[in-house]
Coordinates of C-alpha atoms and ligand atoms in Angstrom, one line a residue:
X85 CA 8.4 42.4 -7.3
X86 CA 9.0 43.1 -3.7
X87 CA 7.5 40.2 -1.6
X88 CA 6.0 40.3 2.1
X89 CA 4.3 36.7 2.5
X90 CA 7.7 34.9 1.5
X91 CA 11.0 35.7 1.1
X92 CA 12.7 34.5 -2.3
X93 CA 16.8 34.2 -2.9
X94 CA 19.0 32.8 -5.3
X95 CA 22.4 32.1 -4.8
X96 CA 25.2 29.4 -5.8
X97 CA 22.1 27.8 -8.5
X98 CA 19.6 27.5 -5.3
X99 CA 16.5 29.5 -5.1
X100 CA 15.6 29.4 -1.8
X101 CA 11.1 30.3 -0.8
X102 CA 10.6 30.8 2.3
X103 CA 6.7 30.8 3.5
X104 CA 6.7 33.9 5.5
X105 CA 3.4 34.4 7.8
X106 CA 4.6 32.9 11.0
X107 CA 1.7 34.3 13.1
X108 CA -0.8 32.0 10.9
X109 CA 1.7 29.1 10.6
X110 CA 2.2 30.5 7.1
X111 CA -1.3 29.2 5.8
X112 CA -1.9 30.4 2.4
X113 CA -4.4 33.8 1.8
X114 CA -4.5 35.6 -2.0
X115 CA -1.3 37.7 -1.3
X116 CA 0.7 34.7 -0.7
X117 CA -0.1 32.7 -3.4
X118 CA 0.8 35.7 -5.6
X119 CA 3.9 36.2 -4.2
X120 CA 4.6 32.2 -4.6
X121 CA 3.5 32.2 -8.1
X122 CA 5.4 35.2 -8.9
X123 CA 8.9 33.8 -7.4
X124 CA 8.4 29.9 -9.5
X125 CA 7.8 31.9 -12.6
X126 CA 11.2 33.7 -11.8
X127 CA 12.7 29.9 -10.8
X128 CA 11.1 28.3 -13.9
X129 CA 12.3 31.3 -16.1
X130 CA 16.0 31.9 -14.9
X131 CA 19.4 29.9 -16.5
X132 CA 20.9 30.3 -13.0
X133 CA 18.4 28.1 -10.8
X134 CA 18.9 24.4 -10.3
X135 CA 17.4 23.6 -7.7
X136 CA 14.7 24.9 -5.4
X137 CA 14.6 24.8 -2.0
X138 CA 10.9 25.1 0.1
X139 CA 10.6 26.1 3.2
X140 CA 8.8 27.6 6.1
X141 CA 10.3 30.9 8.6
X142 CA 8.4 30.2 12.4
X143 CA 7.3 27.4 14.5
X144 CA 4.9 26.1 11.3
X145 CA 5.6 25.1 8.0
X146 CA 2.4 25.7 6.4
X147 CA -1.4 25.8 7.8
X148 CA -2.9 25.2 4.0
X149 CA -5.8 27.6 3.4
X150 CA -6.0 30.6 6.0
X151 CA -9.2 30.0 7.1
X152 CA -9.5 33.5 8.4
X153 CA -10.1 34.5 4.2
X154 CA -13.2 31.8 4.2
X155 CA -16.4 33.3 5.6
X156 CA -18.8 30.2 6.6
X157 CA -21.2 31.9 8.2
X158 CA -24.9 30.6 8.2
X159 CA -26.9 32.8 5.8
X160 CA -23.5 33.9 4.0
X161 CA -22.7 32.5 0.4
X162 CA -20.9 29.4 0.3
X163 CA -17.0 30.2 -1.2
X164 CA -16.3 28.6 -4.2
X165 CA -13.6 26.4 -3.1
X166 CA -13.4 24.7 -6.5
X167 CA -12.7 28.2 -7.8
X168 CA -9.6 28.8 -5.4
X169 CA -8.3 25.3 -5.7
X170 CA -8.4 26.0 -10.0
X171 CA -7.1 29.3 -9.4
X172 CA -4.3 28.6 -6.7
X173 CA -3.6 25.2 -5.4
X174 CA -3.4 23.0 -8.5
X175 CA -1.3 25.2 -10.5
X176 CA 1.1 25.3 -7.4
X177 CA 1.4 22.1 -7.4
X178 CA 1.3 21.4 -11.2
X179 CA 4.5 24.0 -11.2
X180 CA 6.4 22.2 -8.6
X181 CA 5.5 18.4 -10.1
X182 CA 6.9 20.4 -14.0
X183 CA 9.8 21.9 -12.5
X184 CA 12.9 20.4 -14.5
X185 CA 15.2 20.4 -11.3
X186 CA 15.0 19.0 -7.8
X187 CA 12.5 20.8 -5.1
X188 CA 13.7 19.8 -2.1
X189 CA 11.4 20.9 0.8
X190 CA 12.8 21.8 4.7
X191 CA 9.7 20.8 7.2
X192 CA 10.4 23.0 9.9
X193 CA 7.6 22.8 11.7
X194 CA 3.8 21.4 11.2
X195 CA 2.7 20.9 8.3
X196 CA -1.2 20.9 8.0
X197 CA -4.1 20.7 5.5
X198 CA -2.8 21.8 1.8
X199 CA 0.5 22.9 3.5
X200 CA 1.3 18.8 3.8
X201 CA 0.2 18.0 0.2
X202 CA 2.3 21.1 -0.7
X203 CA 5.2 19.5 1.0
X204 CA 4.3 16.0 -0.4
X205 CA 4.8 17.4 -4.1
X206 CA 8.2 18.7 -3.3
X207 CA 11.0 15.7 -4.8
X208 CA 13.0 15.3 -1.8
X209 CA 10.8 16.0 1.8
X210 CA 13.3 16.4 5.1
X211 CA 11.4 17.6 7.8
X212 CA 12.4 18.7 11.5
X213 CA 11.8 15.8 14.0
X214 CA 9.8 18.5 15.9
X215 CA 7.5 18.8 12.5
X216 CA 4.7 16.9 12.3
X217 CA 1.9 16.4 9.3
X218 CA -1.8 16.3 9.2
X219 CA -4.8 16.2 7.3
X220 CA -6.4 18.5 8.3
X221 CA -9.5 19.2 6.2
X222 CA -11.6 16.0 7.3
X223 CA -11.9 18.5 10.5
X224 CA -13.6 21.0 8.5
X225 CA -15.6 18.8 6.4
X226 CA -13.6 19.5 3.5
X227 CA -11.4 16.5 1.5
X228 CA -8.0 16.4 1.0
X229 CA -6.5 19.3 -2.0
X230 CA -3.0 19.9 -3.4
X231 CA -2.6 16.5 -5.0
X232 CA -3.5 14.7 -1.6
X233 CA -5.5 12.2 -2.9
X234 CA -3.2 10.9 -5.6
X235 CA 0.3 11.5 -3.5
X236 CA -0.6 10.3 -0.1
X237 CA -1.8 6.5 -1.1
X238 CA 1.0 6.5 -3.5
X239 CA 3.4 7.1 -0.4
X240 CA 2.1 5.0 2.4
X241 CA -0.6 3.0 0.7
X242 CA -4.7 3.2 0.6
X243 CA -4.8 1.8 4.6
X244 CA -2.7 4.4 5.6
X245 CA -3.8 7.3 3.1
X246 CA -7.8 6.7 4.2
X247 CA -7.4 6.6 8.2
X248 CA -4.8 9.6 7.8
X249 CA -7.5 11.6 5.7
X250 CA -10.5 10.2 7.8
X251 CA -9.0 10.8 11.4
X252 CA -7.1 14.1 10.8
X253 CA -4.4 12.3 12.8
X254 CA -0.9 14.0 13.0
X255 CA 1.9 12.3 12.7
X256 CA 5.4 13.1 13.5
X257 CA 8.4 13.6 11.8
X258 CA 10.0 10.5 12.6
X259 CA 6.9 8.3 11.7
X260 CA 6.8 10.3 8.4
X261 CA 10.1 8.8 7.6
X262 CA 9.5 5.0 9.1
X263 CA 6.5 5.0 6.9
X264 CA 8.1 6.5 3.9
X265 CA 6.1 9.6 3.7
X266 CA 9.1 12.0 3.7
X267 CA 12.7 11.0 2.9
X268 CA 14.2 12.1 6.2
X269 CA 13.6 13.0 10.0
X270 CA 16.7 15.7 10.9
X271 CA 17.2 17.4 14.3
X272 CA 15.9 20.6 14.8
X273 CA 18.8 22.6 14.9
X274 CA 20.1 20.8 11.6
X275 CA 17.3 21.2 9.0
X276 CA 18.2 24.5 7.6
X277 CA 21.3 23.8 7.0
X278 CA 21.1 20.2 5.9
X279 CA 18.4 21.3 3.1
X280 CA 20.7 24.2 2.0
X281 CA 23.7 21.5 1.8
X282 CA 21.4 19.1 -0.5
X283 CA 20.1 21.9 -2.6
X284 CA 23.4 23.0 -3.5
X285 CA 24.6 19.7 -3.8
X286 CA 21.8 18.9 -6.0
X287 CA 22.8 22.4 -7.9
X288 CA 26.0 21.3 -8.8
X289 CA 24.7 18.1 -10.7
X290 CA 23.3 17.1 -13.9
X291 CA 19.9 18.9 -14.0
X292 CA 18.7 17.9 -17.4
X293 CA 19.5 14.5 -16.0
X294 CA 17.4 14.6 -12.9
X295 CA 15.5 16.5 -14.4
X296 CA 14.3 13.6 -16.5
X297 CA 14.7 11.4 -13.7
X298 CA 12.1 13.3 -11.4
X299 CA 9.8 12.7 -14.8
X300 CA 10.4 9.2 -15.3
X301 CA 9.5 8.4 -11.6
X302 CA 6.1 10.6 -11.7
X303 CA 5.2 8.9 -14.8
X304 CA 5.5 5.7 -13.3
X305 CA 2.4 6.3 -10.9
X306 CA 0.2 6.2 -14.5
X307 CA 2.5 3.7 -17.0
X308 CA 1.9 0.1 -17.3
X309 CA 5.7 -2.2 -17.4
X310 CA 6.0 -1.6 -20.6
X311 CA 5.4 2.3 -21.4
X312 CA 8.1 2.9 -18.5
X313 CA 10.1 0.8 -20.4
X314 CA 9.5 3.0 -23.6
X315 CA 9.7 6.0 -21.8
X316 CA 13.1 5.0 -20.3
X317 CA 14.6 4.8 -23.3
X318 CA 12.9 7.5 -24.7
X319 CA 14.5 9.4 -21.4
X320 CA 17.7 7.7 -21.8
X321 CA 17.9 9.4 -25.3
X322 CA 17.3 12.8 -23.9
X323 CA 19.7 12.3 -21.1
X324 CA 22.7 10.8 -23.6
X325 CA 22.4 14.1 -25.5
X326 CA 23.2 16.0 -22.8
X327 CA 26.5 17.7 -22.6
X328 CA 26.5 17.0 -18.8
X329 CA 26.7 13.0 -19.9
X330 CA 29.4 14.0 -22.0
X331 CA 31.1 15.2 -18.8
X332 CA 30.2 12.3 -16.8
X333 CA 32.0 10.4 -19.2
X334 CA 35.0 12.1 -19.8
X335 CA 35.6 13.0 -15.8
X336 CA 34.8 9.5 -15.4
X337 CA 37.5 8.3 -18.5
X338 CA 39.8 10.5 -17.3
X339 CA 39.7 10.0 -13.1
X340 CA 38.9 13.7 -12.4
X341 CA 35.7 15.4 -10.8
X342 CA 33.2 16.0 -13.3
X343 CA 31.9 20.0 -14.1
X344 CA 28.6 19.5 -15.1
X345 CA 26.9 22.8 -16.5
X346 CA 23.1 21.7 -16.4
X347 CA 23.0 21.5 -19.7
Ligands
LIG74 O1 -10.3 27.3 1.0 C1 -9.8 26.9 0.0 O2 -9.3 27.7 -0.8 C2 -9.7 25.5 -0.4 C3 -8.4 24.9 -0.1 C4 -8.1 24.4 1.1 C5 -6.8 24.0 1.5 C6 -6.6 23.7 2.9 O3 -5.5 23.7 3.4 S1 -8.0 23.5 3.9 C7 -7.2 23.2 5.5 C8 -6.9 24.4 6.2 N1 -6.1 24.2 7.4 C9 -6.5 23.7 8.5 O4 -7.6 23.3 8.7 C10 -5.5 23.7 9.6 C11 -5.9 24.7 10.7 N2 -4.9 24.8 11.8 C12 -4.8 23.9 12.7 O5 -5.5 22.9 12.7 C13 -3.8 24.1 13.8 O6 -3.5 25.5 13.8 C14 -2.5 23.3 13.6 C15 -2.8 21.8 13.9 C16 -1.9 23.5 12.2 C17 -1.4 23.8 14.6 O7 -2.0 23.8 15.9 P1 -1.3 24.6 17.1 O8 -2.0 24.3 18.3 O9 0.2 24.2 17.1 O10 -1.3 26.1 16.7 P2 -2.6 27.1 16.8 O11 -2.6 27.7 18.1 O12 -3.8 26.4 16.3 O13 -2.2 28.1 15.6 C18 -1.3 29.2 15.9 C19 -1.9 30.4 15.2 O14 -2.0 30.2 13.8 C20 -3.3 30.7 15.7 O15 -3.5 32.1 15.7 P3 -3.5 33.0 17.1 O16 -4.6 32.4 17.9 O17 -2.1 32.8 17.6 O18 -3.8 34.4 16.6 C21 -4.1 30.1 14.6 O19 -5.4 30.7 14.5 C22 -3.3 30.4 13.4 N3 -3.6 29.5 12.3 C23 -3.3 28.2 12.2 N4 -3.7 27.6 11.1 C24 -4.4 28.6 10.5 C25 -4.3 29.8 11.2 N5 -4.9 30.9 10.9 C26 -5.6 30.9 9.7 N6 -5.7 29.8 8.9 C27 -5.1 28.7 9.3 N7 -5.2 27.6 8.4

């Protein structure tokens, strides 16, 4: 499939999506979400990926829901916004939370409505200090999609998530970070590459492993003490089949670099 909305590439184990609709802050319309769902079936499907890198080509990251695709106008019928978030948004984000490698996501620029929750999915969030994030749906009279909900308080707590969600407020890059919404605030000029540099970092590792990692953590949201516990070792069992622990092992034994294959 040929894409317009986003470009898609894979090299060195890193597929890289970038959001491509710069004149609309690369908000979402039915062509894009195709073309996304088309290029994490391809990631999800391939023995080469091992990590996936998220991004945004422009001044904007992502504008969530084009708005010019929603006709509001009185006397019109209502859109079925339940219908798009089924069809669209939560399997988006379902895919990036099941994907069994890191998603690292590049900020580059503002990150508004579901484009924030998208980033908020991603494992790893660096964001441009010029990028900012916002709520944006409490402007419309609509309530925070994409997982908002359930990752914001989780991130910066239920005073925070409410007045962020309530207000609309944006908050920049750097704030982000200070309040532990995003792991990192990066200069401009740096994000690209500091992303790429992660993600192939990240491809070089042992996937299964953080694979199971990225599970355990998600799971913890839900798990009383003593299922993480459980599911820890149950994990830990997983992960010490692994040939990569093998590796670990032996490179470690040994005092040499490990080669770990992903698998
Ligand atoms: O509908 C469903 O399926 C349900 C799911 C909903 C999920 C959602 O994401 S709902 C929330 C939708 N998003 C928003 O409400 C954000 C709307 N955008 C903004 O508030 C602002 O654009 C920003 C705060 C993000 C950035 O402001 P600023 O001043 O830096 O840029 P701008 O001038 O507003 O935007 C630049 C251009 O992008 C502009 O087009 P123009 O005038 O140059 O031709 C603007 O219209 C366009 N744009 C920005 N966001 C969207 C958009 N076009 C369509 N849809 C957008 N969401």
């Amino acid at each position: 499939m040929s894409y317009e909305t986003i470009e898609f590439e894979i090299t060195d184990g890193v597929a890289v999506l970038t959001l491509n609709r710069p004149d609309s802050l690369n908000s979402f319309n039915t062509q894009m979400h195709g073309e996304v769902k088309d290029a994490l079936k391809a990631v999800k499907k391939s023995d080469e990926v091992r990590c996936l890198l998220i991004t945004g080509n422009g001044r904007g990251f992502c504008a969530g829901q084009d708005l010019s695709d929603r006709n509001v106008a009185p006397g019109s019928e209502a859109p079925n916004l339940g219908e798009s978030i089924e069809k669209n948004y939560n399997p988006l984000i379902r895919t990036i939370n099941g994907l069994e490698m890191p998603v690292i996501c590049a900020v580059n620029g503002v990150a508004a409505g579901a484009g924030a929750n998208i980033a908020f999915a991603c494992d790893i969030v660096l964001a441009a200090k010029s990028a900012s994030f916002i709520q944006a749906f409490c402007k419309i009279g609509l309530v925070p999609d994409s997982g908002g909900t359930y990752t914001l308080p989780r991130l910066v707590g239920s005073a925070r998530a409410m007045a962020l969600s309530m207000l609309g407020d944006k908050i920049k890059a750097e704030q982000a970070e200070q309040w532990g919404m995003i792991w990192k605030a990066v200069d401009d000029e740096a994000l690209k590459d500091e992303a790429l540099a992660m993600a192939k970092q990240l491809a070089t590792q042992p996937t299964k492993g953080l694979a199971l990692i990225k599970r355990a953590i998600n799971a913890s949201w839900n798990n009383s003490f003593d299922e993480q516990l459980d599911l820890e070792r149950d994990l830990q069992t997983l992960a010490g089949r692994t040939d990569d622990y093998r590796e670990g092992v032996a490179a470690f034994m040994e005092k040499r670099q490990p080669n770990f294959t992903g698998k």
